[in-house]
Amino acid sequence: MTKRKSLFIDCSEAAFNCDKAQYNEASFYEKIKIHLHILLCKPCKNYTKKNTKLTKLIAKSNLKTCSEDEKKVWKEEIKNQSTK
Amino acid sequence: MATNQIDPTKWVDKYSDYLFNFTIVRVNDRELAHDLISETFLAGLKSMKNFKGEATERTWLISILKRKIIDYYRKINSKKGRAEVKINYSDDSNEGDWLEEQAPDRFDKTAEDIMENEELGLAILDCMEQLTKKQAEIFRMKTIEGLDTEAICNEFNITPSNLWVIIHRARTTLAQCLEKNWF
């Protein structure tokens, strides 16, 4: 991302706030700052767009992870089997 | 000449999430998916010498897993009557007497949507392999498992701003990768 200074906050801070907003952890004030920033800064606007899309895609894909316990069971099984 | 090496000790860490997501959309039952994957790992161990190294380890494991899933459906199908879908109007578990409530939701996902979502999930996991181990781990905990920033920070012993930088890098890499492979 280009380091173009624009009104109120710079790009790195905007990106940081934007990432936070993806996890619903940005405050109201921070959200306002993002919107002000992307009004003036095209690269950040693109980044925000992509970032939001990524969040949506991940939510849509409904990914699941296996728990550590499950992994442990598998590891044990593999270990037992390969030492036999 | 084998181009791809096989190493069972790393299977669980490297592929379990991928295999798990592959299975869960097909059998829709956590425990069953778990059992199928352990069968897959064991079968993989047994036939390790048949691995020619032409495909990647993951493709090879997936092909075993596919057989296991097919076997599972064959088995439940052979128990006659069990696999039948019984449409019973007065089912106790079905609350609501109105016909409208029992009709399928027209706005529900179509089979195509579900398939697409499944592929999408695997594509995301594919892209996550481009991340470094730490990035992938933190991104997984934050985004997929939805853990608190604080909890992750404590576990990895990093500051919140460290965490956000890692998340930011992971997100940029992922967005780029998905843009190339998905859209």
Tab-separated table of C-alpha atoms in Angstrom, chain A residues 1 15-16 19-20 22-23 25 47 50-51 53-55 57-58 60-61 63-68 70-71 73-75 77-78 81-82, chain B residues 12-13 16-17 20-21 30 34 37-38 41-42 45-46 116-117 120-121 124 139-140 142-145 149 164 167-168 171 178-179 183:
chain	number	residue	atom	x	y	z
A	1	MET	CA	0.000	0.000	0.000
A	15	ALA	CA	-5.499	-0.318	7.265
A	16	PHE	CA	-5.144	-1.191	10.907
A	19	ASP	CA	-8.624	-4.954	9.853
A	20	LYS	CA	-10.094	-4.338	13.256
A	22	GLN	CA	-13.456	-6.908	10.030
A	23	TYR	CA	-13.624	-8.498	13.444
A	25	GLU	CA	-13.525	-4.585	17.108
A	47	TYR	CA	-8.030	-2.455	0.323
A	50	LYS	CA	-11.035	-6.505	-0.742
A	51	ASN	CA	-10.832	-6.974	2.964
A	53	LYS	CA	-14.967	-9.339	0.557
A	54	LEU	CA	-12.484	-11.687	2.182
A	55	THR	CA	-14.439	-11.581	5.409
A	57	LEU	CA	-16.053	-15.231	1.685
A	58	ILE	CA	-14.702	-16.768	4.848
A	60	LYS	CA	-19.747	-18.004	3.490
A	61	SER	CA	-17.354	-20.915	3.261
A	63	LEU	CA	-14.872	-23.339	7.481
A	64	LYS	CA	-14.430	-25.564	10.453
A	65	THR	CA	-11.341	-26.525	12.300
A	66	CYS	CA	-10.709	-29.683	14.186
A	67	SER	CA	-9.966	-29.353	17.834
A	68	GLU	CA	-6.588	-30.048	19.369
A	70	GLU	CA	-9.094	-34.605	17.842
A	71	LYS	CA	-5.680	-33.973	16.404
A	73	VAL	CA	-6.143	-38.744	18.889
A	74	TRP	CA	-5.054	-38.959	15.280
A	75	LYS	CA	-1.433	-38.408	16.144
A	77	GLU	CA	-3.156	-43.517	16.213
A	78	ILE	CA	-0.554	-42.815	13.593
A	81	GLN	CA	0.350	-47.877	13.898
A	82	SER	CA	3.758	-46.924	12.582
B	12	VAL	CA	-2.125	-34.331	11.231
B	13	ASP	CA	-0.702	-30.829	11.489
B	16	SER	CA	-6.250	-32.451	9.170
B	17	ASP	CA	-8.120	-29.181	8.652
B	20	PHE	CA	-11.886	-32.387	7.936
B	21	ASN	CA	-13.596	-29.722	5.865
B	30	ARG	CA	-18.487	-34.432	13.373
B	34	HIS	CA	-13.416	-37.861	12.756
B	37	ILE	CA	-10.271	-39.380	8.836
B	38	SER	CA	-8.565	-41.683	11.301
B	41	PHE	CA	-4.668	-41.964	8.093
B	42	LEU	CA	-4.350	-45.607	9.060
B	45	LEU	CA	0.096	-45.670	6.698
B	46	LYS	CA	-0.558	-49.211	5.559
B	116	GLU	CA	-19.575	-23.766	-4.347
B	117	ASN	CA	-19.188	-22.931	-0.683
B	120	LEU	CA	-14.484	-22.031	-1.531
B	121	GLY	CA	-13.584	-23.365	1.887
B	124	ILE	CA	-9.192	-20.685	1.357
B	139	PHE	CA	-5.244	-16.135	11.494
B	140	ARG	CA	-7.001	-19.441	12.046
B	142	LYS	CA	-8.748	-15.232	15.169
B	143	THR	CA	-10.898	-15.656	12.106
B	144	ILE	CA	-12.182	-19.193	12.050
B	145	GLU	CA	-12.334	-20.009	15.705
B	149	THR	CA	-7.496	-10.813	20.689
B	164	TRP	CA	-2.811	-6.894	14.127
B	167	ILE	CA	-3.406	-10.470	10.810
B	168	HIS	CA	-2.944	-7.680	8.307
B	171	ARG	CA	-5.225	-10.982	5.116
B	178	LEU	CA	-8.028	-15.769	-3.566
B	179	GLU	CA	-8.254	-13.071	-6.147
B	183	PHE	CA	-12.587	-14.920	-8.903
